[in-house]
Short mmCIF file of C-alpha atoms in Angstrom, two decimals:
data_model
loop_
_atom_site.label_atom_id
_atom_site.label_comp_id
_atom_site.label_asym_id
_atom_site.label_seq_id
_atom_site.Cartn_x
_atom_site.Cartn_y
_atom_site.Cartn_z
CA UNK A 1 20.08 18.16 -11.66
CA UNK A 2 19.26 19.99 -8.37
CA UNK A 3 18.03 17.28 -5.94
CA UNK A 4 14.56 17.98 -4.23
CA UNK A 5 14.89 18.94 -0.32
CA UNK A 6 13.06 16.73 1.90
CA UNK A 7 12.46 18.59 5.14
CA UNK A 8 12.88 17.05 8.59
CA UNK A 9 10.00 16.20 11.08
CA UNK A 10 7.65 16.66 7.93
CA UNK A 11 4.86 14.60 6.58
CA UNK A 12 7.20 14.30 3.49
CA UNK A 13 9.81 12.76 5.46
CA UNK A 14 7.76 9.76 6.10
CA UNK A 15 8.05 8.77 2.55
CA UNK A 16 11.62 8.12 3.04
CA UNK A 17 11.54 4.85 4.92
CA UNK A 18 9.11 2.78 2.21
CA UNK A 19 11.37 4.51 -0.61
CA UNK A 20 14.52 2.88 0.88
CA UNK A 21 12.74 -0.16 1.85
CA UNK A 22 11.74 -0.55 -2.01
CA UNK A 23 15.34 0.29 -3.06
CA UNK A 24 16.80 -2.18 -0.51
CA UNK A 25 14.56 -5.01 -1.71
CA UNK A 26 15.43 -4.41 -5.36
CA UNK A 27 18.89 -4.88 -4.61
CA UNK A 28 18.51 -7.72 -2.19
CA UNK A 29 16.00 -9.93 -3.63
CA UNK A 30 16.48 -9.33 -7.14
CA UNK A 31 14.76 -12.21 -8.70
CA UNK A 32 11.75 -11.48 -6.51
CA UNK A 33 11.21 -7.75 -6.67
CA UNK A 34 12.52 -5.05 -8.86
CA UNK A 35 11.47 -1.33 -8.58
CA UNK A 36 14.01 0.58 -10.47
CA UNK A 37 11.94 3.83 -10.01
CA UNK A 38 12.87 3.64 -5.89
CA UNK A 39 16.35 3.37 -6.94
CA UNK A 40 16.39 6.21 -9.17
CA UNK A 41 14.29 8.36 -6.39
CA UNK A 42 16.76 7.80 -3.83
CA UNK A 43 19.20 9.43 -5.96
CA UNK A 44 17.00 12.48 -6.63
CA UNK A 45 16.07 13.67 -3.05
CA UNK A 46 18.33 15.65 -0.63
CA UNK A 47 17.83 13.50 2.36
CA UNK A 48 20.17 11.99 4.80
CA UNK A 49 19.79 8.10 4.56
CA UNK A 50 22.82 7.23 6.65
CA UNK A 51 20.63 6.19 9.80
CA UNK A 52 18.51 4.21 7.86
CA UNK A 53 21.01 2.59 6.00
CA UNK A 54 22.64 1.36 9.30
CA UNK A 55 19.49 -0.31 10.20
CA UNK A 56 19.38 -1.67 6.77
CA UNK A 57 21.91 -4.23 7.46
CA UNK A 58 20.03 -6.01 10.14
CA UNK A 59 17.78 -9.10 9.33
CA UNK A 60 14.83 -7.67 10.62
CA UNK A 61 15.02 -4.47 8.75
CA UNK A 62 15.39 -6.77 5.60
CA UNK A 63 12.67 -8.68 6.41
CA UNK A 64 10.59 -5.62 6.89
CA UNK A 65 11.69 -4.63 3.54
CA UNK A 66 10.72 -8.01 2.10
CA UNK A 67 7.20 -7.61 3.65
CA UNK A 68 6.49 -4.19 2.00
CA UNK A 69 7.61 -5.66 -1.38
CA UNK A 70 5.43 -9.00 -0.80
CA UNK A 71 2.42 -6.42 -0.20
CA UNK A 72 3.32 -4.78 -3.29
CA UNK A 73 3.42 -7.84 -5.37
CA UNK A 74 0.39 -9.23 -3.88
CA UNK A 75 -1.48 -6.27 -4.56
CA UNK A 76 -0.16 -5.83 -8.07
CA UNK A 77 -1.13 -9.49 -8.68
CA UNK A 78 -4.91 -8.59 -7.94
CA UNK A 79 -4.94 -5.55 -10.12
CA UNK A 80 -3.31 -7.18 -13.04
CA UNK A 81 -6.14 -10.16 -12.60
CA UNK A 82 -8.71 -7.36 -12.71
CA UNK A 83 -7.48 -5.22 -15.72
CA UNK A 84 -7.10 -8.41 -17.78
CA UNK A 85 -10.84 -8.51 -17.85
CA UNK A 86 -11.14 -4.65 -17.59
CA UNK A 87 -8.26 -3.16 -19.99
CA UNK A 88 -9.48 0.20 -19.43
CA UNK A 89 -10.30 0.62 -16.02
CA UNK A 90 -9.28 3.25 -13.64
CA UNK A 91 -6.63 2.00 -11.18
CA UNK A 92 -6.72 3.95 -7.97
CA UNK A 93 -3.82 3.93 -5.73
CA UNK A 94 -5.16 5.51 -2.35
CA UNK A 95 -2.36 6.88 -0.16
CA UNK A 96 0.14 6.63 -3.06
CA UNK A 97 3.13 8.16 -1.52
CA UNK A 98 6.06 7.87 -4.12
CA UNK A 99 4.60 4.38 -5.21
CA UNK A 100 4.92 3.35 -8.89
CA UNK A 101 2.31 0.33 -8.74
CA UNK A 102 0.00 2.24 -11.33
CA UNK A 103 3.10 2.56 -13.91
CA UNK A 104 4.14 -1.21 -13.18
CA UNK A 105 0.54 -2.50 -14.12
CA UNK A 106 -0.13 -0.01 -17.11
CA UNK A 107 -1.13 -1.87 -20.29
CA UNK A 108 -1.43 1.17 -22.30
CA UNK A 109 -5.15 1.54 -21.66
CA UNK A 110 -5.87 2.11 -17.83
CA UNK A 111 -6.48 5.43 -16.33
CA UNK A 112 -4.12 6.01 -13.40
CA UNK A 113 -5.24 7.86 -10.20
CA UNK A 114 -2.96 8.63 -7.28
CA UNK A 115 -4.57 10.12 -4.16
CA UNK A 116 -2.79 11.61 -1.03
CA UNK A 117 -2.50 14.40 1.20
CA UNK A 118 -1.69 17.84 -0.70
CA UNK A 119 2.11 17.81 0.97
CA UNK A 120 2.69 14.24 -0.44
CA UNK A 121 1.21 15.20 -3.89
CA UNK A 122 3.60 17.88 -4.20
CA UNK A 123 6.51 15.92 -3.63
CA UNK A 124 5.22 13.45 -6.19
CA UNK A 125 4.64 15.66 -8.92
CA UNK A 126 8.13 17.10 -8.60
CA UNK A 127 9.82 13.89 -8.73
CA UNK A 128 7.40 11.62 -10.58
CA UNK A 129 5.66 14.14 -13.30
CA UNK A 130 2.33 12.86 -14.41
CA UNK A 131 2.46 10.40 -17.31
CA UNK A 132 -0.14 9.66 -20.28
CA UNK A 133 -3.72 8.82 -18.43
CA UNK A 134 -2.46 9.74 -15.13
CA UNK A 135 -4.04 11.97 -12.69
CA UNK A 136 -2.93 12.94 -8.86
CA UNK A 137 -5.59 13.91 -6.41
CA UNK A 138 -4.40 16.01 -3.35
CA UNK A 139 -6.94 15.14 -0.65
CA UNK A 140 -7.63 13.39 2.51
CA UNK A 141 -9.23 9.91 1.49
CA UNK A 142 -12.04 10.79 3.98
CA UNK A 143 -13.09 13.56 2.30
CA UNK A 144 -15.05 11.43 0.05
CA UNK A 145 -15.97 13.87 -2.67
CA UNK A 146 -12.36 12.94 -4.43
CA UNK A 147 -14.26 9.61 -5.95
CA UNK A 148 -16.17 12.02 -8.18
CA UNK A 149 -13.08 12.83 -9.95
CA UNK A 150 -12.25 8.94 -10.74
CA UNK A 151 -13.88 7.78 -14.23
CA UNK A 152 -14.94 4.32 -13.51
CA UNK A 153 -16.80 3.84 -17.15
CA UNK A 154 -14.14 1.10 -17.86
CA UNK A 155 -14.45 -0.42 -14.51
CA UNK A 156 -12.19 0.35 -11.34
CA UNK A 157 -9.93 -1.15 -9.05
CA UNK A 158 -8.89 0.59 -5.92
CA UNK A 159 -6.14 -0.15 -3.73
CA UNK A 160 -4.49 0.70 -0.57
CA UNK A 161 -1.09 -0.68 0.69
CA UNK A 162 -0.13 0.20 4.33
CA UNK A 163 -2.89 2.71 4.70
CA UNK A 164 -5.85 1.59 6.31
CA UNK A 165 -3.87 0.89 9.48
CA UNK A 166 -4.12 4.74 10.14
CA UNK A 167 -8.01 5.10 9.74
CA UNK A 168 -10.54 4.05 12.11
CA UNK A 169 -12.57 1.05 11.30
CA UNK A 170 -15.74 3.41 10.86
CA UNK A 171 -13.73 5.40 8.57
CA UNK A 172 -12.80 2.43 6.20
CA UNK A 173 -16.18 1.01 6.34
CA UNK A 174 -17.54 4.29 5.33
CA UNK A 175 -15.07 4.48 2.34
CA UNK A 176 -15.54 0.77 1.33
CA UNK A 177 -19.68 1.23 1.06
CA UNK A 178 -19.09 4.68 -0.67
CA UNK A 179 -16.90 3.02 -3.38
CA UNK A 180 -19.41 -0.27 -3.73
CA UNK A 181 -22.04 2.38 -4.29
CA UNK A 182 -20.56 4.60 -6.63
CA UNK A 183 -18.46 1.85 -8.70
CA UNK A 184 -20.63 -1.04 -9.34
CA UNK A 185 -18.32 -3.81 -10.58
CA UNK A 186 -15.28 -2.36 -9.07
CA UNK A 187 -12.52 -4.14 -7.17
CA UNK A 188 -11.11 -3.02 -3.84
CA UNK A 189 -7.56 -4.55 -2.38
CA UNK A 190 -6.02 -3.88 0.78
CA UNK A 191 -3.91 -5.22 3.60
CA UNK A 192 -4.65 -5.94 7.23
CA UNK A 193 -3.14 -7.15 10.11
CA UNK A 194 -4.76 -8.73 13.38
CA UNK A 195 -4.97 -7.24 16.97
CA UNK A 196 -1.58 -8.50 17.76
CA UNK A 197 0.11 -7.35 14.81
CA UNK A 198 -1.65 -4.08 14.76
CA UNK A 199 -0.32 -3.16 18.28
CA UNK A 200 3.20 -4.28 17.31
CA UNK A 201 3.22 -2.32 14.15
CA UNK A 202 1.12 0.80 14.76
CA UNK A 203 1.61 1.58 18.67
CA UNK A 204 4.85 3.42 18.16
CA UNK A 205 4.05 5.08 15.15
CA UNK A 206 0.53 6.27 16.11
CA UNK A 207 2.18 7.57 19.66
CA UNK A 208 4.18 10.08 17.54
CA UNK A 209 0.90 11.64 16.58
CA UNK A 210 0.14 11.86 20.16
CA UNK A 211 -2.38 8.84 19.93
CA UNK A 212 -2.20 6.53 22.67
CA UNK A 213 -5.42 4.12 22.28
CA UNK A 214 -4.73 1.99 19.18
CA UNK A 215 -7.80 -0.23 19.53
CA UNK A 216 -10.04 1.87 17.24
CA UNK A 217 -8.04 1.82 14.33
CA UNK A 218 -8.58 -0.64 11.64
CA UNK A 219 -7.35 -4.13 12.22
CA UNK A 220 -9.00 -7.66 11.53
CA UNK A 221 -8.54 -10.79 13.16
CA UNK A 222 -11.25 -12.59 11.07
CA UNK A 223 -11.97 -11.22 7.91
CA UNK A 224 -15.07 -13.08 6.67
CA UNK A 225 -16.67 -12.71 10.33
CA UNK A 226 -15.60 -8.94 10.71
CA UNK A 227 -15.90 -7.74 7.14
CA UNK A 228 -18.60 -10.25 5.74
CA UNK A 229 -21.59 -8.46 6.91
CA UNK A 230 -20.64 -4.83 5.67
CA UNK A 231 -22.93 -5.28 2.38
CA UNK A 232 -24.38 -8.04 0.56
CA UNK A 233 -23.17 -6.67 -2.59
CA UNK A 234 -19.28 -7.47 -1.52
CA UNK A 235 -17.84 -10.85 -2.35
CA UNK A 236 -15.14 -11.15 0.00
CA UNK A 237 -11.76 -13.27 0.08
CA UNK A 238 -8.21 -12.86 1.64
CA UNK A 239 -4.72 -14.54 1.56
CA UNK A 240 -1.70 -14.39 3.94
CA UNK A 241 0.19 -11.61 2.33
CA UNK A 242 3.82 -13.11 2.87
CA UNK A 243 3.08 -16.62 1.43
CA UNK A 244 -0.41 -16.40 0.41
CA UNK A 245 0.60 -15.63 -3.20
CA UNK A 246 4.35 -16.66 -3.47
CA UNK A 247 6.36 -19.26 -1.98
CA UNK A 248 9.34 -16.99 -1.19
CA UNK A 249 11.81 -19.52 -2.57
CA UNK A 250 14.24 -16.99 -4.21
CA UNK A 251 17.83 -15.72 -3.70
CA UNK A 252 18.29 -13.70 -0.86
CA UNK A 253 15.63 -14.82 1.25
CA UNK A 254 16.66 -16.88 3.78
CA UNK A 255 15.03 -19.78 6.04
CA UNK A 256 14.70 -17.51 8.83
CA UNK A 257 13.04 -14.76 6.35
CA UNK A 258 10.29 -17.56 5.61
CA UNK A 259 10.05 -18.39 9.32
CA UNK A 260 9.09 -14.82 10.07
CA UNK A 261 7.04 -14.89 7.13
CA UNK A 262 4.87 -17.73 8.53
CA UNK A 263 4.64 -15.98 12.04
CA UNK A 264 3.38 -12.76 10.16
CA UNK A 265 0.52 -14.53 8.10
CA UNK A 266 -0.07 -16.78 11.41
CA UNK A 267 0.21 -15.00 14.49
CA UNK A 268 0.17 -11.47 13.17
CA UNK A 269 -2.77 -12.27 10.71
CA UNK A 270 -1.07 -10.31 7.86
CA UNK A 271 -3.76 -10.52 5.03
CA UNK A 272 -4.45 -9.14 1.48
CA UNK A 273 -8.31 -8.57 1.34
CA UNK A 274 -9.86 -8.65 -1.81
CA UNK A 275 -13.49 -6.88 -2.21
CA UNK A 276 -15.32 -7.47 -5.45
CA UNK A 277 -18.49 -5.15 -5.82
CA UNK A 278 -21.65 -6.64 -7.39
CA UNK A 279 -22.94 -4.49 -10.59
CA UNK A 280 -26.35 -5.29 -9.99
#
């Protein structure tokens, strides 16, 4: 099979870091996390992973991979909780990249939607052809007309992993309120970090896009205080995403990893936020 070439310095190249991270987690934290698709996809792309693999040996890189894995597991927990009560729901992956969460939670009845920029969807459809009941939507999340393509007649659960950091607070608020208006009874799940965490995580990334002022980009220090007044139709809750769902007492997870997890949930205010929209 001919490998799919990933262009250097392209939007497509941004998919490689999280992809390798999921592969690393599958190999390092086998009892906690598995993503066999990520392992397979790394073999399907024509891309030089050598520089990333050198970094992958460090404790902090492994922790970064663990962090991404926990975020995925936490979000998956909230999705599965929703579809237990809405077995024919739409499950919508916003900023999907090469993530396979929709397939992982598939109960045989849900409708799966993957939403991302056209360049990303092009790669995804080549490497991960649509399965039954699956649709890819090539668009900018802020072009809200894409929501018209989602069939929420059986309920809908939307999720975004590592995506809202790249949007402004007003863009996130607009998207959230539109989802709530259009899909009463839906659930939205996403991750946030606080001011310090956002500055640490995003300053270098956004600088690469010529953005030096990161203050206007989405981050949350106090979930209830800052998001609680967006709408009286939202039931809001949050948990730390390193230790809020799992105790991380698993082979491969060191004491230092658990210490960093406490710092992440505490000082950096890393949270999984759940919004349930009223159907009244």
